[in-house]
Amino acid sequence: MTVAVILAHWGGSEHVTLLERIFARISEVGKPSAGIVVWIRLAWYPLLVLMYAAGISALAARRFDMLKVALLAPVYSEQRLSGRSDPPVVLAVVGNLTEIVEQFKRLPDMEKKYVPRSEHIYRKVQPLLEDELFLGRTYDKLFDDFEMLLALSFADLRDDNVKAHVWGPPGRFAWKERGRFSDEKVYSNFITQAKAEGQDWGPLRVGFFRGSNTRFSEVADAYAQLLSQINWW
């Protein structure tokens, strides 16, 4: 995690492939194919933590090339996802861990959380990022921004027809979006700003959402509709 954080934040363009290699090598570690489902799926947990640590670090430095690695780096998976044996890391990790997302409620202080996996990772990576990057109060916003990009990237890659089948993992930002005041609506504010930047928006420049502002808007609007239908109570 420390190496990934440093590379994602301070690495040069020549270090992009090195960060990709970290994700690739960890994904190749042997995973059980039979046994208790929870333990099989948790074999992807180390990559989940690495995605968040590297992704938030990259966002803090506006290193969208490194952010692309943290979410879209090809990894090895015995399951063919989207017809590929080397799917983007976000597809492989979220696809496997979503099956056991409710198990994260078994962790201490997580039993009453709306999004226990998200809350757990929020606590998990903060100490390291604070030690290395001194993020302070900016950590909360960076965490939300990364989770929104994670959810939207997953939705984009999962299905071409997002209007009919949109889904991406709701994180802490999802329940915040239901707040009463405009400054609490982190998703709406994030999307408004991204759309205002158009093709100049950093993630689009490096190839997220197929490099298309139209595709991004399609995914973002469909996901907004999904969020409005979630009943937290």
Short mmCIF file of C-alpha atoms in Angstrom, two decimals:
data_model
loop_
_atom_site.label_atom_id
_atom_site.label_comp_id
_atom_site.label_asym_id
_atom_site.label_seq_id
_atom_site.Cartn_x
_atom_site.Cartn_y
_atom_site.Cartn_z
CA MET A 1 0.00 0.00 0.00
CA THR A 2 2.78 2.44 0.88
CA VAL A 3 4.57 1.85 -2.42
CA ALA A 4 1.31 2.23 -4.37
CA VAL A 5 0.46 5.48 -2.55
CA ILE A 6 3.88 6.97 -3.26
CA LEU A 7 3.85 5.94 -6.93
CA ALA A 8 0.30 7.19 -7.50
CA HIS A 9 1.02 10.57 -5.93
CA TRP A 10 4.61 11.35 -6.84
CA GLY A 11 5.57 8.88 -9.56
CA GLY A 12 6.54 10.06 -13.02
CA SER A 13 4.97 8.89 -16.26
CA GLU A 14 7.57 6.14 -16.38
CA HIS A 15 6.13 4.70 -13.16
CA VAL A 16 2.62 4.11 -14.53
CA THR A 17 3.56 0.66 -15.80
CA LEU A 18 5.17 -0.15 -12.46
CA LEU A 19 1.93 0.58 -10.63
CA GLU A 20 0.07 -1.54 -13.19
CA ARG A 21 2.48 -4.38 -12.49
CA ILE A 22 1.71 -4.26 -8.76
CA PHE A 23 -1.98 -4.78 -9.45
CA ALA A 24 -1.26 -7.51 -11.99
CA ARG A 25 1.09 -9.49 -9.77
CA ILE A 26 -1.21 -9.38 -6.73
CA SER A 27 -4.12 -10.57 -8.86
CA GLU A 28 -2.09 -13.63 -9.89
CA VAL A 29 -1.74 -14.88 -6.32
CA GLY A 30 -3.51 -18.24 -6.09
CA LYS A 31 -7.14 -18.06 -5.04
CA PRO A 32 -9.25 -20.97 -3.78
CA SER A 33 -11.78 -22.34 -6.24
CA ALA A 34 -13.76 -24.38 -3.73
CA GLY A 35 -14.79 -23.98 -0.10
CA ILE A 36 -16.67 -21.35 1.89
CA VAL A 37 -17.85 -18.59 -0.45
CA VAL A 38 -16.91 -15.77 1.94
CA TRP A 39 -13.27 -16.84 2.05
CA ILE A 40 -13.13 -17.37 -1.71
CA ARG A 41 -14.43 -13.88 -2.41
CA LEU A 42 -12.24 -12.27 0.27
CA ALA A 43 -9.19 -13.29 -1.74
CA TRP A 44 -9.91 -10.10 -3.69
CA TYR A 45 -9.90 -7.91 -0.57
CA PRO A 46 -6.19 -6.92 -0.80
CA LEU A 47 -6.79 -5.46 -4.26
CA LEU A 48 -9.83 -3.57 -2.98
CA VAL A 49 -7.74 -1.85 -0.33
CA LEU A 50 -4.98 -1.16 -2.86
CA MET A 51 -7.47 0.40 -5.29
CA TYR A 52 -8.68 2.85 -2.66
CA ALA A 53 -5.22 3.74 -1.37
CA ALA A 54 -3.72 4.32 -4.81
CA GLY A 55 -6.84 5.95 -6.23
CA ILE A 56 -7.30 8.49 -3.45
CA SER A 57 -3.58 9.25 -3.53
CA ALA A 58 -3.78 9.87 -7.28
CA LEU A 59 -6.81 12.14 -6.92
CA ALA A 60 -5.05 14.19 -4.25
CA ALA A 61 -2.34 14.99 -6.80
CA ARG A 62 -4.74 15.18 -9.78
CA ARG A 63 -2.80 12.35 -11.36
CA PHE A 64 -5.54 10.97 -13.57
CA ASP A 65 -3.11 8.65 -15.35
CA MET A 66 -2.43 6.92 -12.02
CA LEU A 67 -6.13 7.00 -11.15
CA LYS A 68 -6.79 5.11 -14.36
CA VAL A 69 -4.41 2.39 -13.21
CA ALA A 70 -6.11 2.16 -9.81
CA LEU A 71 -9.48 1.45 -11.43
CA LEU A 72 -8.83 0.09 -14.91
CA ALA A 73 -5.54 -1.82 -14.70
CA PRO A 74 -5.98 -5.27 -16.32
CA VAL A 75 -5.73 -8.09 -13.78
CA TYR A 76 -5.81 -11.86 -13.93
CA SER A 77 -9.13 -13.55 -13.21
CA GLU A 78 -10.14 -17.15 -13.75
CA GLN A 79 -13.67 -15.86 -14.28
CA ARG A 80 -14.20 -14.30 -17.69
CA LEU A 81 -15.70 -10.91 -16.96
CA SER A 82 -17.06 -8.96 -19.92
CA GLY A 83 -15.66 -11.77 -22.06
CA ARG A 84 -12.09 -11.17 -20.87
CA SER A 85 -9.63 -13.17 -18.83
CA ASP A 86 -7.82 -9.90 -17.98
CA PRO A 87 -10.70 -7.62 -16.89
CA PRO A 88 -10.19 -4.14 -15.44
CA VAL A 89 -9.47 -4.39 -11.73
CA VAL A 90 -12.67 -2.56 -10.76
CA LEU A 91 -14.80 -5.19 -12.53
CA ALA A 92 -12.97 -8.12 -10.95
CA VAL A 93 -12.83 -6.74 -7.42
CA VAL A 94 -16.34 -5.30 -7.18
CA GLY A 95 -17.83 -8.26 -9.00
CA ASN A 96 -16.40 -10.70 -6.47
CA LEU A 97 -16.80 -8.72 -3.25
CA THR A 98 -20.33 -7.47 -3.86
CA GLU A 99 -21.54 -11.04 -3.42
CA ILE A 100 -20.49 -10.90 0.24
CA VAL A 101 -21.01 -7.20 0.97
CA GLU A 102 -23.38 -7.88 3.87
CA GLN A 103 -20.66 -9.89 5.61
CA PHE A 104 -18.85 -6.63 6.34
CA LYS A 105 -21.56 -5.92 8.90
CA ARG A 106 -19.93 -8.59 11.04
CA LEU A 107 -16.95 -6.31 11.63
CA PRO A 108 -16.85 -4.27 14.87
CA ASP A 109 -19.14 -1.20 14.83
CA MET A 110 -20.38 -1.99 11.33
CA GLU A 111 -23.60 -3.85 12.05
CA LYS A 112 -25.80 -0.72 11.73
CA LYS A 113 -23.98 0.96 8.85
CA TYR A 114 -25.80 1.48 5.55
CA VAL A 115 -22.67 0.71 3.50
CA PRO A 116 -20.43 -1.35 5.80
CA ARG A 117 -17.76 -2.16 3.21
CA SER A 118 -17.35 1.50 2.34
CA GLU A 119 -17.24 2.55 6.00
CA HIS A 120 -14.65 -0.14 6.76
CA ILE A 121 -12.36 0.95 3.91
CA TYR A 122 -12.80 4.60 4.94
CA ARG A 123 -11.25 3.74 8.31
CA LYS A 124 -8.76 1.27 6.89
CA VAL A 125 -6.84 3.50 4.48
CA GLN A 126 -7.06 6.86 6.28
CA PRO A 127 -4.15 6.35 8.72
CA LEU A 128 -1.71 5.41 5.97
CA LEU A 129 -2.78 8.22 3.66
CA GLU A 130 -2.59 10.72 6.50
CA ASP A 131 0.94 9.59 7.40
CA GLU A 132 2.16 9.80 3.81
CA LEU A 133 0.18 12.71 2.35
CA PHE A 134 -1.16 14.81 5.29
CA LEU A 135 -4.61 15.07 3.71
CA GLY A 136 -6.41 16.33 6.80
CA ARG A 137 -9.98 17.39 6.14
CA THR A 138 -9.62 16.88 2.40
CA TYR A 139 -9.63 13.12 2.96
CA ASP A 140 -13.42 12.98 3.25
CA LYS A 141 -14.03 14.66 -0.11
CA LEU A 142 -11.29 12.70 -1.86
CA PHE A 143 -12.75 9.46 -0.53
CA ASP A 144 -16.21 10.37 -1.85
CA ASP A 145 -14.83 11.47 -5.22
CA PHE A 146 -12.95 8.20 -5.61
CA GLU A 147 -15.97 6.10 -4.66
CA MET A 148 -18.16 7.94 -7.15
CA LEU A 149 -15.64 7.34 -9.92
CA LEU A 150 -15.39 3.70 -8.86
CA ALA A 151 -19.16 3.23 -8.99
CA LEU A 152 -19.55 5.04 -12.31
CA SER A 153 -16.60 3.22 -13.90
CA PHE A 154 -18.05 -0.11 -12.84
CA ALA A 155 -21.46 0.85 -14.24
CA ASP A 156 -19.88 1.97 -17.52
CA LEU A 157 -17.87 -1.23 -17.97
CA ARG A 158 -20.56 -3.60 -16.74
CA ASP A 159 -23.15 -2.88 -19.40
CA ASP A 160 -23.41 -0.81 -22.58
CA ASN A 161 -27.09 -0.17 -21.95
CA VAL A 162 -26.83 1.68 -18.64
CA LYS A 163 -30.29 3.18 -18.98
CA ALA A 164 -31.75 -0.30 -18.55
CA HIS A 165 -29.19 -2.03 -16.36
CA VAL A 166 -27.19 0.59 -14.48
CA TRP A 167 -25.56 -0.50 -11.24
CA GLY A 168 -22.44 0.39 -9.35
CA PRO A 169 -21.56 -0.08 -5.67
CA PRO A 170 -23.12 2.70 -3.55
CA GLY A 171 -20.62 4.06 -1.06
CA ARG A 172 -20.77 6.68 1.68
CA PHE A 173 -21.63 9.28 -0.96
CA ALA A 174 -24.90 7.47 -1.68
CA TRP A 175 -26.52 8.10 1.69
CA LYS A 176 -25.04 11.59 1.86
CA GLU A 177 -26.85 12.39 -1.39
CA ARG A 178 -30.16 12.05 0.45
CA GLY A 179 -29.29 15.00 2.71
CA ARG A 180 -31.63 17.97 3.02
CA PHE A 181 -29.14 20.67 2.02
CA SER A 182 -27.42 21.30 -1.31
CA ASP A 183 -23.90 21.12 0.11
CA GLU A 184 -24.66 17.60 1.35
CA LYS A 185 -25.53 16.32 -2.12
CA VAL A 186 -22.03 15.20 -2.95
CA TYR A 187 -23.01 13.15 -6.01
CA SER A 188 -25.07 15.90 -7.65
CA ASN A 189 -22.35 18.47 -7.02
CA PHE A 190 -19.65 16.14 -8.35
CA ILE A 191 -21.56 15.45 -11.56
CA THR A 192 -22.44 19.12 -12.10
CA GLN A 193 -18.79 20.12 -11.87
CA ALA A 194 -17.64 17.29 -14.14
CA LYS A 195 -20.21 18.17 -16.80
CA ALA A 196 -19.20 21.82 -16.63
CA GLU A 197 -15.62 20.88 -17.52
CA GLY A 198 -16.79 18.84 -20.49
CA GLN A 199 -14.06 17.14 -22.51
CA ASP A 200 -11.45 18.93 -20.39
CA TRP A 201 -12.46 16.91 -17.32
CA GLY A 202 -9.39 14.97 -16.17
CA PRO A 203 -10.83 11.43 -16.19
CA LEU A 204 -12.14 11.88 -19.74
CA ARG A 205 -8.75 13.06 -20.95
CA VAL A 206 -7.14 9.77 -19.90
CA GLY A 207 -9.85 7.54 -21.33
CA PHE A 208 -12.48 6.97 -18.65
CA PHE A 209 -15.99 6.50 -20.09
CA ARG A 210 -14.42 5.80 -23.48
CA GLY A 211 -13.17 9.38 -23.53
CA SER A 212 -16.70 10.55 -24.31
CA ASN A 213 -18.52 13.29 -22.42
CA THR A 214 -21.77 11.95 -23.90
CA ARG A 215 -21.14 8.49 -22.48
CA PHE A 216 -20.21 9.94 -19.09
CA SER A 217 -23.43 11.97 -18.96
CA GLU A 218 -25.45 8.91 -19.90
CA VAL A 219 -23.89 6.82 -17.12
CA ALA A 220 -24.03 9.63 -14.55
CA ASP A 221 -27.70 10.44 -15.20
CA ALA A 222 -28.74 6.79 -15.08
CA TYR A 223 -26.84 6.32 -11.82
CA ALA A 224 -28.50 9.40 -10.32
CA GLN A 225 -31.83 7.76 -11.00
CA LEU A 226 -30.62 4.59 -9.27
CA LEU A 227 -29.55 6.57 -6.18
CA SER A 228 -32.94 8.24 -5.94
CA GLN A 229 -34.60 4.82 -5.71
CA ILE A 230 -32.50 3.47 -2.83
CA ASN A 231 -34.51 3.25 0.36
CA TRP A 232 -32.14 3.62 3.32
CA TRP A 233 -34.88 3.44 5.92
#
